[in-house]
GROMACS .gro file of C-alpha atoms in nm:
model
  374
    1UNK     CA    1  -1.315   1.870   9.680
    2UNK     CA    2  -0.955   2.014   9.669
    3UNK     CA    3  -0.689   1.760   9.676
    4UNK     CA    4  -0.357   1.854   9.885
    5UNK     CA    5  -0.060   1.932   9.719
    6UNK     CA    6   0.313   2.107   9.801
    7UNK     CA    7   0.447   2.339   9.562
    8UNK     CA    8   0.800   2.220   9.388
    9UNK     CA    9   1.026   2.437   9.599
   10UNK     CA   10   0.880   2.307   9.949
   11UNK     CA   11   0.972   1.949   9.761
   12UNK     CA   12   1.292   2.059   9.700
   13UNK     CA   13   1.358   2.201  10.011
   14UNK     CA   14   1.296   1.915  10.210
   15UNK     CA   15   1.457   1.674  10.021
   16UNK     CA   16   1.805   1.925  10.048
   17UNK     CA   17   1.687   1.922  10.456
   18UNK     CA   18   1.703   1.565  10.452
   19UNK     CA   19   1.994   1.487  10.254
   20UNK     CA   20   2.206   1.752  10.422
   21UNK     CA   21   2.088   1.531  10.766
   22UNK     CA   22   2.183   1.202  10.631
   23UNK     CA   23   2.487   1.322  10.512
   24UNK     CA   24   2.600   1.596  10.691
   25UNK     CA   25   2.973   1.562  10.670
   26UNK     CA   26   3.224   1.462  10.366
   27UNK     CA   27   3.183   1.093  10.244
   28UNK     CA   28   3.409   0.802  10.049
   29UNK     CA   29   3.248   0.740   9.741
   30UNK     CA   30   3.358   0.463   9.517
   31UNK     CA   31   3.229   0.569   9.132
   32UNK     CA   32   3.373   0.551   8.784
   33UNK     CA   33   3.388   0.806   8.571
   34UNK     CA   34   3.201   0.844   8.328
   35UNK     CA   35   3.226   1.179   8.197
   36UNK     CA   36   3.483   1.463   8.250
   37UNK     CA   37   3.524   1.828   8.140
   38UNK     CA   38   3.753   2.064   8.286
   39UNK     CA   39   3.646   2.420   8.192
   40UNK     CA   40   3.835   2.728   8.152
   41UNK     CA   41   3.787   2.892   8.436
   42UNK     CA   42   3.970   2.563   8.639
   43UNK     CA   43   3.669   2.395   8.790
   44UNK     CA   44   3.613   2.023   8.680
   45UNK     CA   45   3.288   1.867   8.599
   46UNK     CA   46   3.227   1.507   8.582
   47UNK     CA   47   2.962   1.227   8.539
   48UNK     CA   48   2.994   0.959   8.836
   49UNK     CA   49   2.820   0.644   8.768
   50UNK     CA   50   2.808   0.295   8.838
   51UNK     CA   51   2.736  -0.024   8.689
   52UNK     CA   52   2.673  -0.387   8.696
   53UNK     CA   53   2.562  -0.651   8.485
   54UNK     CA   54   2.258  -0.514   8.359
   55UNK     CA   55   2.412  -0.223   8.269
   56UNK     CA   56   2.395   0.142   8.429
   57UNK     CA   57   2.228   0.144   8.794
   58UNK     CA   58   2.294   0.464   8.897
   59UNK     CA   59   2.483   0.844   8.782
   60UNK     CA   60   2.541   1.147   8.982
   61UNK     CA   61   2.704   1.497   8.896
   62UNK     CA   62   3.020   1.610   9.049
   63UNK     CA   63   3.256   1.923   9.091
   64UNK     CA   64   3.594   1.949   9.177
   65UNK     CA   65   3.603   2.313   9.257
   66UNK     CA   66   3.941   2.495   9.117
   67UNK     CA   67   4.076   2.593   9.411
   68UNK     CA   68   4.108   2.175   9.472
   69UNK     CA   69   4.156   2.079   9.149
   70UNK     CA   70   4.491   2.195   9.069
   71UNK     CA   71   4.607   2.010   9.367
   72UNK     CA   72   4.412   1.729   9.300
   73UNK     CA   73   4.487   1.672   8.936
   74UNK     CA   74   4.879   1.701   8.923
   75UNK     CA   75   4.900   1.439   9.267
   76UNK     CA   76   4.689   1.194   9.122
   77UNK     CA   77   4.860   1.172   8.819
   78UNK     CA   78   5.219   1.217   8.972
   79UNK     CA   79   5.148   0.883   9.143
   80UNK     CA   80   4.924   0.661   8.945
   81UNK     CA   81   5.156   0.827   8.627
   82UNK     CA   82   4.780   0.888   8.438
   83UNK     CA   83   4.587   1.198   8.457
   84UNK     CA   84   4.222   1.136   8.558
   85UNK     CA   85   4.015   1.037   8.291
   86UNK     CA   86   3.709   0.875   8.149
   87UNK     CA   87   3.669   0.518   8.287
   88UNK     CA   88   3.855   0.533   8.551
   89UNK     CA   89   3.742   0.349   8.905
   90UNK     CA   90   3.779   0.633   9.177
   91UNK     CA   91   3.768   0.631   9.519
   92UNK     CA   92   3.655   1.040   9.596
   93UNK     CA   93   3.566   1.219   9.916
   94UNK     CA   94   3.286   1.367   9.836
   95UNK     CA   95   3.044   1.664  10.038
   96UNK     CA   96   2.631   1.546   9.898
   97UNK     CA   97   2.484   1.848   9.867
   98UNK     CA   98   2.110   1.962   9.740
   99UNK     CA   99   2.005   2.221   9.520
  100UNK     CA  100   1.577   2.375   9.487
  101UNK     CA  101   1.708   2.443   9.099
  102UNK     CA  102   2.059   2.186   9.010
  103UNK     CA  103   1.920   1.875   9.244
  104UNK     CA  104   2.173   1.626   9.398
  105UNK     CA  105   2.549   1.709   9.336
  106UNK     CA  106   2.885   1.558   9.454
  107UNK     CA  107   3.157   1.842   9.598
  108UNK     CA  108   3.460   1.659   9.561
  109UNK     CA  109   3.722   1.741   9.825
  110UNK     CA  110   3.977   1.485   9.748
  111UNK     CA  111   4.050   1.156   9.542
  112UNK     CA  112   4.236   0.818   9.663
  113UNK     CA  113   4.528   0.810   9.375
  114UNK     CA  114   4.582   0.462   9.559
  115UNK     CA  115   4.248   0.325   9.549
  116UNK     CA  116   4.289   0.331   9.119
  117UNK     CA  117   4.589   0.159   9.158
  118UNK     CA  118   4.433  -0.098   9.376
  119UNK     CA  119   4.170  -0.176   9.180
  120UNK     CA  120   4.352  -0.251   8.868
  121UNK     CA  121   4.599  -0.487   9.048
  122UNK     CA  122   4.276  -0.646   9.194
  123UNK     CA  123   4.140  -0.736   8.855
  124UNK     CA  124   4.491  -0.833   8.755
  125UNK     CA  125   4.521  -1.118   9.004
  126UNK     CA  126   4.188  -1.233   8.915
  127UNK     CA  127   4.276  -1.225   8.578
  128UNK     CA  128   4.606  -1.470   8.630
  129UNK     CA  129   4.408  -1.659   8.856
  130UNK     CA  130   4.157  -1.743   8.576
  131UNK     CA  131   4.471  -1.820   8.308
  132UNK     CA  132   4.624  -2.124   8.547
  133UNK     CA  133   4.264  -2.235   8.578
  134UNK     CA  134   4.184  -2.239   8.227
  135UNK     CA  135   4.523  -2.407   8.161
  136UNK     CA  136   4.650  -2.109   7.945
  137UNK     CA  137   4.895  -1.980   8.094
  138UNK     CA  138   5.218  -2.219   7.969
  139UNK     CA  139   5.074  -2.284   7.665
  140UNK     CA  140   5.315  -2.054   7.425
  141UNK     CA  141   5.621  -2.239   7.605
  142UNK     CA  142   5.544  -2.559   7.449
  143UNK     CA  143   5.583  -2.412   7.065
  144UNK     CA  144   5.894  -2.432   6.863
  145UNK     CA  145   6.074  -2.175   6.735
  146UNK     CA  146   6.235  -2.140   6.391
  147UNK     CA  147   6.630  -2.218   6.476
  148UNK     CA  148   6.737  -1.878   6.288
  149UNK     CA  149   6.375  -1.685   6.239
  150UNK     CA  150   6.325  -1.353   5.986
  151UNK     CA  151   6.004  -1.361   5.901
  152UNK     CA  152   5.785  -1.157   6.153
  153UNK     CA  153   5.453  -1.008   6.162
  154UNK     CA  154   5.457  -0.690   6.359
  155UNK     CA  155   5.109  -0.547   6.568
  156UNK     CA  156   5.192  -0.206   6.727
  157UNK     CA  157   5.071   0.146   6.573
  158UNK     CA  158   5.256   0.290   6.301
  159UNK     CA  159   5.318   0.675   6.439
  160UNK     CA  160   5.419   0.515   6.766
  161UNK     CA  161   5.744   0.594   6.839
  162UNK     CA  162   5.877   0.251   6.941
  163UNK     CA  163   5.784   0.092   6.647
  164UNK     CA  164   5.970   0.326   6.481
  165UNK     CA  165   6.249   0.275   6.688
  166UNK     CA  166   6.238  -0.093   6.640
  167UNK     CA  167   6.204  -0.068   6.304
  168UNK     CA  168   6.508   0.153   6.262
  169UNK     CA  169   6.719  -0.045   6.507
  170UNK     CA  170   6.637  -0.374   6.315
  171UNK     CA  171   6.711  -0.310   5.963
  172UNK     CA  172   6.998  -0.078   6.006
  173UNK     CA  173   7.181  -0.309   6.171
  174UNK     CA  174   7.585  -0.276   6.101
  175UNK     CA  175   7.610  -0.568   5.999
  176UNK     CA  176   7.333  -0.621   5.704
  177UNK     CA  177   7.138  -0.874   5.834
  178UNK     CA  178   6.802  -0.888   5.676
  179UNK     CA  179   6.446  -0.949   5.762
  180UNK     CA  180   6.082  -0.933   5.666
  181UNK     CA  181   5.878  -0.743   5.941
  182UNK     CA  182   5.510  -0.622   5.824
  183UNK     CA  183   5.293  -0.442   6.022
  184UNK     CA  184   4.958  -0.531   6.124
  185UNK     CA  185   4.784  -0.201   6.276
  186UNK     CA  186   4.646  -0.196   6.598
  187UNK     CA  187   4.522   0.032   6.867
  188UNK     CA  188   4.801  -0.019   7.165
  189UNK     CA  189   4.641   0.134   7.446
  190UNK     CA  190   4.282   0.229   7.578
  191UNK     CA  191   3.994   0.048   7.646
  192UNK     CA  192   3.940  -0.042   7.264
  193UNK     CA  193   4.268  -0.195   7.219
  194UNK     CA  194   4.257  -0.557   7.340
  195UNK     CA  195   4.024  -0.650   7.101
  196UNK     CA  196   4.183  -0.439   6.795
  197UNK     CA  197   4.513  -0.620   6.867
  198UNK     CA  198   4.320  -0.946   6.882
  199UNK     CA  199   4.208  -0.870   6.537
  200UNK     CA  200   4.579  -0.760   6.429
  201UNK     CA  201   4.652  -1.098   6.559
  202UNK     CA  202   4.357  -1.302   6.345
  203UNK     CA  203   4.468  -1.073   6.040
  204UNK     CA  204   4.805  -1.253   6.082
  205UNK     CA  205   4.664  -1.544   6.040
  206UNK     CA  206   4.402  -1.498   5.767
  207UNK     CA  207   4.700  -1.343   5.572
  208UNK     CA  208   4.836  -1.628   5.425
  209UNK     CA  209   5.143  -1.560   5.453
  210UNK     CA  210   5.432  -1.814   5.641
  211UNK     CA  211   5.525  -1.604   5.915
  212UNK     CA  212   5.804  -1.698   6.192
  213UNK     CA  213   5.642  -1.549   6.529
  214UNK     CA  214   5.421  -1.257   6.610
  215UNK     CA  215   5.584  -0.934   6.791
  216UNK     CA  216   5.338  -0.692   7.017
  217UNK     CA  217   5.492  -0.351   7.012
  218UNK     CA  218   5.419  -0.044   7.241
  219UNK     CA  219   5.689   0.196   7.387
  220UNK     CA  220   5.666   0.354   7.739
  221UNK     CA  221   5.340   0.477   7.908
  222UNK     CA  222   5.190   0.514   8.202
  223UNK     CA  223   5.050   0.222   8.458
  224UNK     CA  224   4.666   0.278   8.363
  225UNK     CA  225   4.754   0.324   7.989
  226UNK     CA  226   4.926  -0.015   8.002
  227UNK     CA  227   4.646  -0.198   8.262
  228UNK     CA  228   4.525  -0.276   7.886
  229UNK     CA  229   4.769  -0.548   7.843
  230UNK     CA  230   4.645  -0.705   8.135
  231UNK     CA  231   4.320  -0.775   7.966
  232UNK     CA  232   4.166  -1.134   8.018
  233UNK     CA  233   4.082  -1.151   7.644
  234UNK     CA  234   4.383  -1.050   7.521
  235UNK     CA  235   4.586  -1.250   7.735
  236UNK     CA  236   4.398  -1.589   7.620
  237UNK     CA  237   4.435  -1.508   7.296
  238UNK     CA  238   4.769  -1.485   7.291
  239UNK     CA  239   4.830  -1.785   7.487
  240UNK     CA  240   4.670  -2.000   7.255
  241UNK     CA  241   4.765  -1.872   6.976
  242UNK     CA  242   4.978  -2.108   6.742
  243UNK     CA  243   5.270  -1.886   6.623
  244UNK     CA  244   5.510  -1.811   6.929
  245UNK     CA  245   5.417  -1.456   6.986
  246UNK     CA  246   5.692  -1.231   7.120
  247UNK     CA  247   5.580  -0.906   7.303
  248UNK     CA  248   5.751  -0.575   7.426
  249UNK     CA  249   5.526  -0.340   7.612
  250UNK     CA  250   5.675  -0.027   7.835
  251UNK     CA  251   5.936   0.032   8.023
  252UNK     CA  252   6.198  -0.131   8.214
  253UNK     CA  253   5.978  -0.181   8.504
  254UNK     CA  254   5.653  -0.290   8.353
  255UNK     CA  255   5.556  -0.662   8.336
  256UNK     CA  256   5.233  -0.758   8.226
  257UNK     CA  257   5.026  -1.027   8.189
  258UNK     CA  258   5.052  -1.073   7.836
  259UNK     CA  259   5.384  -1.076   7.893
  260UNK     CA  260   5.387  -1.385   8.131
  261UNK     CA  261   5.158  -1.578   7.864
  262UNK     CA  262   5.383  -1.513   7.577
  263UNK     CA  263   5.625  -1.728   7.402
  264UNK     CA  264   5.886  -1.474   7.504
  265UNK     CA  265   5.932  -1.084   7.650
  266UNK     CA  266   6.144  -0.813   7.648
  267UNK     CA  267   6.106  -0.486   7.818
  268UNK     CA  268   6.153  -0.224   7.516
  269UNK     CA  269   6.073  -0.273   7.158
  270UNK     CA  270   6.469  -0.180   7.113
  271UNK     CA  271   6.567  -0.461   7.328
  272UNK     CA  272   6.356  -0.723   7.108
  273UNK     CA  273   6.544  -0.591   6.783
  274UNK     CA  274   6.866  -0.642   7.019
  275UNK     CA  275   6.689  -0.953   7.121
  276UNK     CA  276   6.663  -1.090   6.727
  277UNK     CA  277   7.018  -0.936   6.599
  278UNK     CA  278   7.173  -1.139   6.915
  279UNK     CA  279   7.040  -1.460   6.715
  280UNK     CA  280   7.201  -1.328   6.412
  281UNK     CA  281   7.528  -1.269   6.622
  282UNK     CA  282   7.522  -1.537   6.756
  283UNK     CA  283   7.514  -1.799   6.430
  284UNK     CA  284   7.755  -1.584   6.248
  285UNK     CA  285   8.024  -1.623   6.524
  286UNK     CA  286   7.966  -2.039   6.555
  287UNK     CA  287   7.982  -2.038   6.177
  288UNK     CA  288   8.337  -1.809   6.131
  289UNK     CA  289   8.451  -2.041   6.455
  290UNK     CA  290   8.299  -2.379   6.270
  291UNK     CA  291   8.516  -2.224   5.947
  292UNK     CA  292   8.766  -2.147   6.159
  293UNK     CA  293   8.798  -2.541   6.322
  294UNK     CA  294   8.769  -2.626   5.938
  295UNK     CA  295   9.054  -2.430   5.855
  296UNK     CA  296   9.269  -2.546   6.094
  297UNK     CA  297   9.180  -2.918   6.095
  298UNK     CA  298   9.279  -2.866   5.710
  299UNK     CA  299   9.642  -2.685   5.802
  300UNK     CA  300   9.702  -2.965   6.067
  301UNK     CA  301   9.609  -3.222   5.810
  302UNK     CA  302   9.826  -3.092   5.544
  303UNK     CA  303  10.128  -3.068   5.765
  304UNK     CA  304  10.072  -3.447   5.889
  305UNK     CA  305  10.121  -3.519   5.530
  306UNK     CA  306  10.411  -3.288   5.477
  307UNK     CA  307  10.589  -3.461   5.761
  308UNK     CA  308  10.514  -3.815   5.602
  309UNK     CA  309  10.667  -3.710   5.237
  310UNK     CA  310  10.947  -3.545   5.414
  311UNK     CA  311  11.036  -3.873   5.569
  312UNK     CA  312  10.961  -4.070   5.264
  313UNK     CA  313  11.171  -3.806   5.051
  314UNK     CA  314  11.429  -3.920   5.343
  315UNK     CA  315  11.380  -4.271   5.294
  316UNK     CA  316  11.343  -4.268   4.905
  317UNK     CA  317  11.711  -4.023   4.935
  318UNK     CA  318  11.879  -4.290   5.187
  319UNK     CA  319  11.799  -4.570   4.938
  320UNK     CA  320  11.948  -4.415   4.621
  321UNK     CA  321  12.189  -4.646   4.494
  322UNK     CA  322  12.408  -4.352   4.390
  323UNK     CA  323  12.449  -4.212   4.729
  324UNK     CA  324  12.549  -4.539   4.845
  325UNK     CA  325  12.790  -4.580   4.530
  326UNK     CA  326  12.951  -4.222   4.658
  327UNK     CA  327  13.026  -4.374   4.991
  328UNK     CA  328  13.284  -4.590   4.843
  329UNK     CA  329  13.041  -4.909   4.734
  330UNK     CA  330  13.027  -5.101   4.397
  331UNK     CA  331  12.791  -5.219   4.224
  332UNK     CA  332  12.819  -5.547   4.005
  333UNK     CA  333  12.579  -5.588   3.742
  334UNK     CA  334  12.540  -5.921   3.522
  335UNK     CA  335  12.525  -5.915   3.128
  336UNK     CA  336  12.170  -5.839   3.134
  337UNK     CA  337  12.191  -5.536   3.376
  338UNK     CA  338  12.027  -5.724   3.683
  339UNK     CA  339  12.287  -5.678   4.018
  340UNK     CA  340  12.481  -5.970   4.123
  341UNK     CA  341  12.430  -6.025   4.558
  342UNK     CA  342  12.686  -6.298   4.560
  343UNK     CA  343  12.959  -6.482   4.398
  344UNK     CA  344  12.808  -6.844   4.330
  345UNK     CA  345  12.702  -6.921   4.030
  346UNK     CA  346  12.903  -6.699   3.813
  347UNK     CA  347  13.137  -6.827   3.543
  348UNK     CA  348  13.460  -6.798   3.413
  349UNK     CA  349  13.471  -6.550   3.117
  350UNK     CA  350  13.121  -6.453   3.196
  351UNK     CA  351  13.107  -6.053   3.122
  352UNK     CA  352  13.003  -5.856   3.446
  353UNK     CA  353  12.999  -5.441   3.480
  354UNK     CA  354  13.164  -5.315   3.767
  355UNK     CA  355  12.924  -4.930   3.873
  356UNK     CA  356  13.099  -4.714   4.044
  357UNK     CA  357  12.992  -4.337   4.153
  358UNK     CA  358  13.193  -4.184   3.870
  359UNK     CA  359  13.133  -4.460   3.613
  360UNK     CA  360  13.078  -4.819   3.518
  361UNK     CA  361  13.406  -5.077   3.463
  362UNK     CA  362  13.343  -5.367   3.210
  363UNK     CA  363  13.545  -5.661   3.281
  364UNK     CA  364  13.543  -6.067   3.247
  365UNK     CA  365  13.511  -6.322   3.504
  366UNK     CA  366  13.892  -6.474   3.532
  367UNK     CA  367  13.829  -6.709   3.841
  368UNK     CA  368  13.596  -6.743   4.109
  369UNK     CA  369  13.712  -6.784   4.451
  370UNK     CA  370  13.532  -6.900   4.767
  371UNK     CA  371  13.602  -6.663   5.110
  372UNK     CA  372  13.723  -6.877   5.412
  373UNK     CA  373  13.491  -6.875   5.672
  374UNK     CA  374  13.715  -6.713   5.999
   0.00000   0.00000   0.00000
């Protein structure tokens, strides 16, 4: 008895009838991708998939023809400031179609740039959401900071270019302030690099060495190349971490959520080395003006006491019996040398010397005689 069958191509072709039935007009598809080539000849391939917890539920291939693509590409990136790439959550519009040889493929028309925006700032939320209700989010704040710190370990990538700029700016500072910055090695952006700074960070620690704070160093980037930084992981790491940890990620108008967790942020790696030499600055000025308050308290101190020997070199002047003996005054001294203040109790032919300014009379008691009281 012959069993009945359809050949492959009849299968084929009425799976591509019904597909092209259920979906007979362009779709929103949301899909991360998970593969990407774009080949020579301008047309795009990619891998859409989608996963949960388990893992991988479902994959599909795509095209973005080249007559799209080169539209596409440059709009995506020239407002999410990333090209499209591996991993990224998209939101595409999409035409299903069916082929008897190639199967199910995605022709993509068009992609959201805003939807990828959306979705990181989503998981962001969530992510500071979680921190406040794990009671993370404050706890760098309540560390202490050395009052004049040099000692730093450093986590960035050591061809990055704003390491290197920090570097430079710190240590050839005008005006020769030194410090000890060593680099732990990290990757600063991707997928991968929360967890490779976390081990920078733990590296820190396990290096036995007596480090003042922790700096996190990236320069500029774009928005999805930074959404690392806004990593749950990461981000509790840092905030319980027990050295104050210091972090400068981007540009002037990023602000992450590592940022918000640390002990403190600047925008540019530049403006922490500005950020560390203002310390510097700062105690060298209130020591010249503590010098300077020393100084002067010692010239005002010195001239209190040069006005006090003036007037005792005044006094001590006034009091010179000379002076007084060139104002017309005489001075009677007894045999023994000892000044005589009155008449009474002198002698007759007792032997007295009579000082004057330009010499000294010797002469003997004759008579004494009492003044009248007027």
């Amino acid at each position: 008895m012959g069993k009945e069958y359809i050949n492959l191509y009849d299968l084929q072709t009425s799976l591509k009838s019904g597909i092209e039935r259920l979906f007979p007009s362009r779709i929103w598809l949301k899909a991360e991708i998970s593969a990407m080539k774009a080949r020579i000849g301008g047309h795009c391939y990619l891998e859409l998939s989608q996963s949960d917890g388990t893992g991988l539920v479902a994959k599909a291939n795509a095209v973005i023809w080249a007559s799209r693509y080169r539209f596409i590409a440059p709009y995506f990136e020239s407002v999410t400031g990333s090209p499209l790439s591996e991993g990224m959550s998209v939101l595409v519009q999409a035409q299903v179609t069916f082929s008897q040889l190639y199967g199910l493929s995605l022709s993509i028309d068009d992609i959201d740039p805003d939807f990828s925006l959306g979705e990181k700032e989503r998981i962001r939320q969530q992510t500071i959401a979680r921190l406040e209700k794990d009671g993370l989010f404050d706890m760098q704040k309540s560390l202490a900071l050395a009052p004049l710190p040099g000692r730093f370990a450093v986590i960035s990538a050591e061809d990055a270019a704003g390491y290197r700029d920090f570097m430079r700016h710190l240590h050839e500072n005008p005006y020769g302030f030194s410090f000890v910055t060593d680099l732990f090695p990290a990757l600063m952006q991707g997928a991968e690099a929360p967890s490779s700074i976390v081990d920078a960070m733990d590296a820190v620690l396990g290096s036995g060495s007596d480090y003042d704070a922790v700096l996190i160093l990236r320069g500029g980037g774009s928005r999805i190349d930074l959404a690392c930084y806004d990593d749950y992981g990461l981000c509790s790491h840092i905030a319980q971490f027990p050295l104050p940890v210091f972090t400068a990620v981007g540009h002037d108008q990023d602000y992450h959520i590592c940022d918000m967790v640390s002990f403190g942020f600047l925008k540019t790696p530049t403006a922490l080395a500005d950020e560390i030499l203002g310390w510097y600055e700062d105690e060298d000025a209130r020591l010249l003006a503590f010098a300077s308050r020393l100084r002067r308290a010692f010239s005002s101190k010195i001239a209190a006491l040069d006005s006090r020997l003036s007037v005792l070199e005044a006094k001590i002047h006034g009091a010179d019996p000379r002076n007084i003996l060139r104002r017309g005054y005489v001075l009677v001294l007894d045999g023994s040398g000892v000044a005589l203040k009155k008449a009474s109790g002198r002698k007759k032919g007792e032997e007295v010397s009579l000082m004057f300014a330009d010499g000294v009379l010797k002469c003997v008691i004759d008579d004494i005689l009492p003044l009248k009281e007027k």
